[in-house]
């Protein structure tokens, strides 16, 4: 650890000598980055990096409205099945020797055709293949027009296309590198790939040929470079931020929350002169999940799953473990702020009810010492230990197993843990995105249904929602589905998160958005 920390400091020194500090944006990614290939843009760590390198047809603004990107406009047929996108003619891929004499080339509609086919290719095994489940077919009409035909109307489809999975990639470069495209990315984004020393440092440089401009006609991006380090310890990350070696820290970790924030969630006086705090709604539900296909009797018992939901005080947990940042999840899985959210369908703190449910399980099964193993990462250990202590009072023993983030990700995807801590950040601003985690045809690892929850009534309602064009009726369907999930309790919602960002005072233009996307093209430093 000391050696890695020394390497980190030396590399920071190298960057600041070669570049003006005020032209480099520096942040740390404690979760590490698995791939820079947009076909595998599954986790926030990967999405943040990939977002700087790649573009899609459309993009989302800070208010969650879909805006043009490589597609300058689009039209939708009256039956809501056919989407036609007119592409810009001034978008080029980042330079590469494989593009022959000009070292680059224009993006054309056939590039999107290739990129979408690749997303569906079983040999590629993209974690994002599910985003095209509602697509019947797609094709390049000519170099400028790309057309998508849906199987059925899908109101959230444009929002879905803003996901990084739907980014355009160049066939000749992907074919050349194969699976190594993950570490040799060529996109169209505001920054281009420069260097990646895995587990140590990742560097992007300004794309001087980027196509987007600000309202005054100045080209994006303003920064010369982005430097990402990989200190795995959040406390060390915060120390580097406090010392001015990092420009930005995202989120609130137990290791430094009391250092920087008061109990009421405001900046402490020590940090007011040098640090800005940005805070806003975040479409993210933090939860615990049960793997429903497990052989463990305790997990198979709805009595115990409901006991966990009743057995701890979410509001108290938020006050003491999050300094009031975030909203106690007493509703369903759909977070507050999205149509379909219902504050009345979840669980409140009822310790006696939790005790009775555990006692009923013990009487029915004869298992006097029920125990469930909860797998988590160290960053959420305090939450899991709090729940562990509260549930022990009910007669249910929760064993907490702490593993690295990569191990939890693998176990969660492949059903190797009975109970796990997870979060779901909205990929697009529609409650269907949250409910997709409980659709039986989305079983992980080929979809986001990590719990392997299966219910015929839920599936019927989920499929019905796609054809429901009346917004209010669709929202009621969403709420009914969420209520059914909560009754069956394959998950325990803990809290609906808020975005909290800490930046140095000289960082401008960073902003905030409800899906916590890191947008750096408009950032500048004074």
XYZ file of C-alpha atoms in Angstrom:
526
model
C 0.000 0.000 0.000
C 2.853 2.409 0.856
C 4.549 1.650 -2.472
C 1.336 2.321 -4.423
C 0.805 5.566 -2.509
C 4.383 6.662 -3.377
C 3.799 5.837 -7.056
C 0.566 7.862 -6.913
C 2.379 10.942 -5.525
C 5.200 10.649 -8.094
C 2.732 10.377 -10.972
C 0.837 13.418 -9.737
C 4.131 15.277 -9.795
C 4.815 14.188 -13.372
C 1.446 15.490 -14.568
C 1.794 18.877 -12.924
C 5.281 19.408 -14.374
C 4.201 18.651 -17.944
C 0.857 20.455 -17.750
C -0.382 23.610 -16.143
C -2.282 22.418 -13.073
C -5.202 24.602 -14.084
C -5.706 22.737 -17.360
C -5.797 19.209 -15.874
C -8.835 17.851 -14.033
C -7.747 15.271 -11.458
C -9.948 12.745 -9.712
C -9.588 9.343 -8.095
C -11.596 6.229 -8.925
C -11.472 3.995 -5.862
C -13.595 1.264 -7.482
C -11.109 0.940 -10.349
C -12.114 0.753 -14.014
C -12.714 -2.572 -15.742
C -13.061 -1.501 -19.364
C -13.073 1.560 -21.620
C -15.234 -0.258 -24.163
C -18.769 1.238 -24.174
C -20.249 -2.230 -24.763
C -19.298 -2.914 -21.127
C -20.246 0.454 -19.606
C -22.020 -1.173 -16.688
C -20.729 0.543 -13.552
C -20.449 4.220 -12.694
C -16.643 4.064 -12.618
C -16.529 2.782 -16.203
C -19.382 5.040 -17.378
C -17.661 8.208 -16.123
C -14.469 7.425 -18.033
C -16.217 6.135 -21.171
C -18.447 9.228 -21.268
C -15.376 11.398 -21.879
C -14.313 9.279 -24.882
C -17.524 8.345 -26.716
C -20.782 9.786 -28.038
C -24.116 8.338 -29.146
C -27.021 9.504 -31.249
C -28.472 11.531 -28.382
C -27.452 12.748 -24.932
C -29.133 13.868 -21.731
C -28.875 17.344 -20.244
C -28.700 18.182 -16.535
C -32.511 18.279 -16.329
C -32.826 14.765 -17.831
C -34.113 16.035 -21.176
C -32.935 14.180 -24.291
C -30.853 16.431 -26.546
C -29.141 15.995 -29.956
C -25.593 14.666 -30.077
C -24.246 12.926 -33.203
C -27.849 12.937 -34.422
C -28.734 16.589 -35.021
C -32.450 15.788 -35.269
C -34.899 12.892 -35.362
C -38.485 12.050 -36.224
C -40.872 9.442 -34.796
C -43.587 7.790 -36.871
C -47.267 8.259 -35.833
C -47.438 4.652 -34.548
C -44.370 5.374 -32.333
C -42.481 2.413 -33.814
C -40.040 3.997 -36.276
C -37.298 6.416 -35.226
C -35.296 8.159 -37.975
C -32.097 9.987 -36.984
C -30.378 12.577 -39.180
C -26.649 12.587 -38.400
C -24.241 15.516 -38.272
C -21.586 15.509 -41.007
C -18.786 17.039 -38.898
C -18.150 14.254 -36.376
C -14.822 12.437 -36.674
C -13.328 9.496 -34.822
C -10.197 10.134 -32.775
C -7.048 9.800 -34.862
C -5.571 6.336 -35.376
C -3.169 4.800 -37.903
C -5.858 2.320 -38.967
C -7.781 5.207 -40.581
C -5.143 5.374 -43.363
C -3.706 8.639 -44.710
C -5.979 11.079 -42.897
C -5.639 9.215 -39.575
C -9.379 9.758 -38.994
C -12.713 9.646 -40.791
C -16.298 10.861 -40.539
C -18.912 8.999 -38.538
C -21.657 7.708 -40.859
C -24.901 5.814 -40.282
C -23.324 2.415 -41.016
C -21.060 2.965 -37.979
C -24.145 2.957 -35.771
C -25.438 -0.115 -37.590
C -22.158 -1.900 -36.802
C -22.090 -0.656 -33.184
C -25.657 -1.853 -32.530
C -25.009 -5.250 -34.123
C -21.926 -5.577 -31.919
C -24.021 -4.771 -28.863
C -26.296 -7.716 -29.705
C -23.465 -10.106 -30.689
C -23.428 -13.040 -28.249
C -19.700 -13.530 -28.882
C -19.053 -10.017 -27.590
C -21.304 -10.753 -24.559
C -22.003 -7.096 -23.857
C -23.628 -6.383 -20.501
C -25.777 -3.871 -22.382
C -27.333 -6.176 -24.973
C -30.659 -5.891 -23.136
C -31.065 -2.225 -24.124
C -32.026 -3.366 -27.642
C -34.593 -5.929 -26.472
C -37.466 -3.780 -27.749
C -35.817 -3.209 -31.159
C -37.121 -5.172 -34.155
C -34.380 -4.041 -36.551
C -32.177 -1.087 -37.467
C -30.364 0.019 -40.617
C -28.401 2.782 -42.293
C -30.712 4.289 -44.929
C -27.718 6.222 -46.309
C -24.617 7.836 -44.791
C -26.711 10.470 -43.020
C -29.849 8.630 -41.868
C -30.017 5.835 -39.300
C -33.380 4.194 -38.684
C -34.603 2.059 -35.781
C -37.798 -0.002 -35.833
C -39.293 -1.045 -32.468
C -41.326 -4.188 -31.776
C -43.798 -2.144 -29.771
C -44.127 1.449 -28.562
C -41.660 2.226 -25.787
C -42.042 5.732 -24.289
C -38.585 5.675 -22.649
C -36.688 4.632 -25.803
C -34.939 7.934 -26.521
C -33.746 8.056 -22.924
C -32.444 4.517 -23.312
C -30.356 5.609 -26.309
C -28.478 8.098 -24.109
C -26.781 5.184 -22.329
C -23.074 4.728 -23.067
C -23.798 1.215 -24.362
C -25.262 2.908 -27.452
C -22.066 4.812 -28.289
C -20.648 4.642 -31.797
C -17.395 2.695 -32.318
C -15.273 2.268 -35.493
C -15.366 -1.218 -37.033
C -11.773 -1.206 -38.318
C -10.313 -0.366 -34.899
C -12.546 -2.762 -32.932
C -11.814 -5.576 -35.388
C -8.073 -4.924 -35.120
C -7.941 -4.968 -31.304
C -10.711 -7.466 -30.544
C -11.200 -7.756 -26.787
C -8.202 -5.448 -26.272
C -10.354 -2.558 -27.497
C -11.141 -2.190 -23.770
C -7.660 -0.674 -23.336
C -7.302 0.909 -26.786
C -10.511 2.933 -27.108
C -11.168 5.108 -30.152
C -14.322 7.186 -29.991
C -15.591 10.641 -30.909
C -15.742 12.236 -27.442
C -14.373 15.522 -26.076
C -11.294 13.730 -24.757
C -9.133 11.045 -26.318
C -7.273 8.153 -24.769
C -3.633 8.775 -23.941
C -2.294 6.297 -21.369
C -3.552 3.648 -18.933
C -1.367 2.052 -16.284
C -3.969 -0.260 -14.781
C -4.537 0.155 -11.043
C -2.300 3.244 -11.063
C -3.263 5.961 -13.548
C -5.426 6.781 -16.579
C -4.871 9.882 -18.716
C -7.086 11.492 -21.360
C -6.092 14.447 -23.553
C -8.177 17.163 -25.151
C -9.747 16.268 -28.509
C -8.939 19.418 -30.501
C -11.273 18.279 -33.301
C -14.340 17.829 -31.084
C -17.593 18.861 -32.777
C -19.587 20.469 -29.932
C -19.333 24.161 -29.035
C -20.679 26.342 -26.240
C -23.332 29.051 -26.757
C -20.618 31.571 -27.654
C -19.185 29.337 -30.353
C -16.129 28.267 -28.323
C -15.176 24.623 -28.837
C -15.450 22.070 -26.047
C -13.608 20.884 -24.032
C -11.906 23.686 -22.121
C -9.526 21.386 -20.197
C -6.298 20.078 -21.694
C -6.364 16.748 -19.881
C -8.101 14.469 -17.376
C -5.981 12.451 -14.938
C -7.601 9.565 -13.040
C -5.841 7.708 -10.224
C -6.884 4.498 -8.479
C -6.289 4.776 -4.758
C -8.593 2.043 -3.389
C -8.979 3.682 0.001
C -11.583 6.467 0.243
C -9.851 8.008 3.249
C -6.590 8.380 1.297
C -8.610 9.795 -1.603
C -10.114 12.437 0.659
C -6.694 13.269 2.134
C -5.369 13.944 -1.363
C -8.389 16.155 -2.062
C -7.917 18.071 1.199
C -4.261 18.665 0.307
C -5.215 20.038 -3.108
C -3.898 17.087 -5.146
C -7.378 16.153 -6.418
C -9.994 18.529 -7.813
C -13.099 16.556 -6.984
C -14.530 13.968 -4.597
C -17.905 12.357 -5.168
C -20.210 10.959 -2.529
C -20.065 10.720 1.226
C -17.947 8.011 2.832
C -17.937 7.054 6.498
C -14.158 7.597 6.635
C -14.446 11.362 6.115
C -18.101 12.399 6.464
C -17.670 13.794 9.975
C -14.417 15.488 8.995
C -15.975 17.611 6.251
C -19.669 17.848 7.257
C -21.518 18.887 10.384
C -24.218 16.608 11.810
C -26.783 18.667 9.888
C -25.048 18.153 6.536
C -23.274 21.513 6.034
C -19.579 22.143 5.301
C -17.395 22.561 8.379
C -15.773 25.988 8.767
C -12.284 24.585 8.079
C -13.263 23.697 4.492
C -15.471 26.664 3.584
C -12.602 28.848 2.180
C -11.258 26.156 -0.214
C -14.106 23.757 -0.980
C -17.502 23.950 -2.668
C -20.242 21.421 -1.920
C -22.867 20.652 -4.561
C -25.897 18.656 -3.469
C -29.001 17.537 -5.334
C -31.440 14.678 -6.065
C -29.938 11.432 -7.310
C -31.915 8.703 -9.066
C -30.202 5.984 -7.094
C -31.715 3.399 -4.771
C -29.312 1.787 -2.282
C -30.553 -1.646 -1.295
C -29.843 -5.160 -0.092
C -30.823 -7.992 -2.401
C -31.599 -11.689 -1.905
C -30.638 -14.254 -4.539
C -33.976 -16.024 -4.971
C -32.554 -19.125 -6.678
C -30.405 -20.004 -3.670
C -30.869 -23.272 -1.767
C -30.634 -21.469 1.582
C -33.936 -21.947 3.430
C -33.614 -18.626 5.230
C -33.496 -16.663 1.962
C -36.382 -18.676 0.524
C -38.543 -17.615 3.468
C -40.683 -14.542 2.782
C -41.157 -14.282 6.561
C -37.450 -13.598 7.103
C -37.128 -11.338 4.070
C -39.970 -9.202 5.411
C -38.488 -9.331 8.928
C -35.310 -7.707 7.620
C -37.410 -4.986 5.974
C -39.272 -4.249 9.226
C -36.266 -4.749 11.488
C -34.181 -1.559 11.247
C -34.799 2.182 11.467
C -33.874 3.739 8.108
C -34.305 7.334 9.299
C -32.004 6.788 12.270
C -29.493 5.104 9.941
C -29.462 8.168 7.646
C -28.951 10.577 10.534
C -26.046 8.736 12.139
C -24.333 7.177 9.146
C -24.943 9.773 6.423
C -25.183 13.080 8.308
C -28.683 13.457 6.908
C -27.586 13.147 3.251
C -30.134 10.948 1.466
C -33.775 9.961 2.015
C -34.844 6.942 4.095
C -36.382 4.367 1.727
C -39.768 3.737 3.304
C -41.355 3.548 -0.148
C -40.613 1.004 -2.844
C -37.662 0.412 -5.143
C -38.565 3.351 -7.422
C -36.805 6.373 -5.885
C -38.421 9.610 -4.840
C -38.515 12.004 -7.778
C -39.570 9.543 -10.470
C -43.200 9.114 -11.623
C -44.398 5.824 -10.128
C -42.820 6.432 -6.717
C -45.212 5.602 -3.884
C -44.294 6.470 -0.301
C -46.887 4.085 1.179
C -45.896 0.711 -0.289
C -42.659 0.119 1.592
C -41.690 -0.826 5.143
C -41.484 1.271 8.290
C -39.529 0.411 11.422
C -41.634 -2.147 13.355
C -39.258 -4.153 15.583
C -42.006 -6.176 17.284
C -43.444 -7.223 13.936
C -39.955 -8.249 12.812
C -39.520 -10.341 15.982
C -42.881 -12.046 15.415
C -42.004 -12.912 11.810
C -38.693 -14.467 12.898
C -40.450 -16.382 15.695
C -43.017 -17.674 13.208
C -40.223 -18.878 10.892
C -38.504 -20.682 13.810
C -41.766 -22.368 14.845
C -42.579 -23.479 11.307
C -39.121 -24.788 10.395
C -37.552 -25.803 13.699
C -34.451 -23.826 12.733
C -33.680 -22.101 16.043
C -30.675 -20.131 14.792
C -31.525 -18.696 11.376
C -28.531 -17.039 9.719
C -28.053 -15.217 6.407
C -24.691 -14.151 4.996
C -24.655 -10.586 3.646
C -21.845 -9.803 1.197
C -20.688 -6.199 0.942
C -17.696 -3.982 0.263
C -15.807 -2.111 2.988
C -17.380 1.222 1.963
C -20.807 0.020 3.116
C -19.659 -1.992 6.120
C -21.076 0.533 8.623
C -24.578 0.217 7.093
C -24.437 -3.566 7.083
C -23.157 -3.734 10.650
C -25.942 -1.388 11.765
C -28.548 -3.674 10.158
C -26.752 -6.700 11.610
C -27.027 -5.266 15.158
C -30.692 -4.342 14.723
C -31.666 -7.741 13.272
C -29.883 -9.620 16.057
C -32.542 -8.195 18.415
C -35.223 -9.991 16.370
C -33.526 -13.395 16.586
C -32.101 -13.341 13.039
C -28.326 -13.503 12.708
C -26.799 -11.611 9.790
C -23.224 -12.628 9.030
C -21.381 -9.837 7.183
C -18.799 -10.873 4.586
C -16.576 -8.043 3.289
C -15.051 -8.532 -0.174
C -13.426 -6.299 -2.832
C -15.790 -4.493 -5.206
C -14.729 -6.701 -8.135
C -15.501 -9.868 -6.165
C -18.938 -8.574 -5.140
C -19.702 -7.612 -8.741
C -18.811 -11.112 -9.955
C -20.708 -12.869 -7.157
C -23.793 -10.708 -7.677
C -23.813 -11.321 -11.447
C -23.391 -15.067 -11.143
C -25.591 -15.891 -8.156
C -22.722 -16.741 -5.806
C -24.028 -14.840 -2.798
C -27.271 -15.351 -0.857
C -27.617 -11.703 0.134
C -25.741 -8.709 -1.240
C -25.477 -4.947 -0.975
C -26.121 -3.091 -4.231
C -27.370 0.122 -5.736
C -29.280 0.951 -8.883
C -28.655 4.247 -10.611
C -31.150 5.218 -13.301
C -29.772 4.654 -16.781
C -32.635 6.748 -18.140
C -35.318 8.741 -16.271
C -38.211 6.306 -16.345
C -39.361 3.967 -13.567
C -39.360 1.082 -16.064
C -35.575 1.185 -15.678
C -35.908 0.225 -11.990
C -38.602 -2.367 -12.588
C -36.481 -4.091 -15.252
C -34.530 -5.593 -12.317
C -37.509 -7.847 -11.540
C -38.548 -8.954 -15.035
C -37.958 -12.697 -15.384
C -36.380 -12.394 -18.848
C -33.640 -10.126 -17.460
C -31.874 -12.687 -15.257
C -28.234 -11.803 -14.569
C -25.602 -12.171 -15.932
C -27.451 -11.399 -19.189
C -29.591 -8.664 -17.655
C -30.016 -6.589 -14.492
C -32.246 -9.040 -12.551
C -29.610 -9.925 -9.934
C -32.133 -11.365 -7.469
C -33.607 -13.788 -10.073
C -37.041 -12.661 -8.915
C -39.800 -14.256 -10.990
C -43.526 -13.519 -10.818
C -46.075 -14.070 -13.608
C -48.315 -11.178 -12.566
C -45.348 -8.825 -12.443
C -44.236 -9.914 -15.925
C -47.725 -9.314 -17.327
C -47.901 -5.802 -15.875
C -44.329 -5.044 -16.996
C -45.126 -6.014 -20.598
C -48.447 -4.154 -20.446
C -46.649 -0.943 -19.433
C -44.850 -0.796 -22.794
C -48.104 -0.569 -24.713
C -49.793 1.834 -22.284
C -49.605 5.260 -23.935
C -51.579 7.059 -21.220
C -48.950 8.506 -18.877
C -51.044 8.400 -15.705
C -52.169 4.814 -16.308
C -48.567 3.775 -16.937
C -47.472 5.413 -13.678
C -50.198 3.493 -11.787
C -48.937 0.264 -13.368
C -45.401 1.113 -12.252
C -46.623 1.657 -8.697
C -48.559 -1.651 -8.719
C -45.457 -3.509 -9.896
C -43.302 -1.852 -7.251
C -45.868 -2.739 -4.583
C -45.879 -6.401 -5.656
C -42.068 -6.512 -5.439
C -42.154 -5.035 -1.937
C -44.752 -7.581 -0.792
C -42.539 -10.442 -1.984
C -39.412 -8.723 -0.601
C -36.585 -9.948 -2.836
C -34.880 -6.677 -1.808
C -34.584 -4.305 1.135
C -34.437 -0.649 0.038
C -32.180 1.277 2.437
C -32.236 4.834 1.111
C -32.710 7.002 -1.947
C -29.428 8.776 -2.472
C -28.518 12.371 -3.089
C -25.607 13.502 -5.258
C -22.963 15.167 -3.119
C -19.904 16.568 -4.835
C -16.979 18.352 -3.237
C -14.747 20.439 -5.509
C -11.863 22.823 -5.032
C -12.900 26.484 -5.282
C -11.047 26.929 -8.583
C -13.194 24.307 -10.382
C -15.979 25.841 -12.459
C -18.751 24.419 -14.635
C -18.912 20.948 -13.077
C -22.576 21.075 -12.137
C -24.752 18.202 -11.028
C -27.451 15.925 -12.456
C -29.874 13.320 -11.041
C -28.080 10.376 -12.690
C -24.683 11.526 -11.340
C -23.041 11.496 -14.752
C -19.604 13.122 -14.727
C -19.718 15.773 -17.455
C -16.278 17.336 -17.972
C -16.460 18.943 -21.420
C -17.641 22.280 -19.992
C -15.381 22.295 -16.885
C -12.625 24.875 -16.515
C -10.245 25.814 -13.706
C -9.190 29.276 -12.609
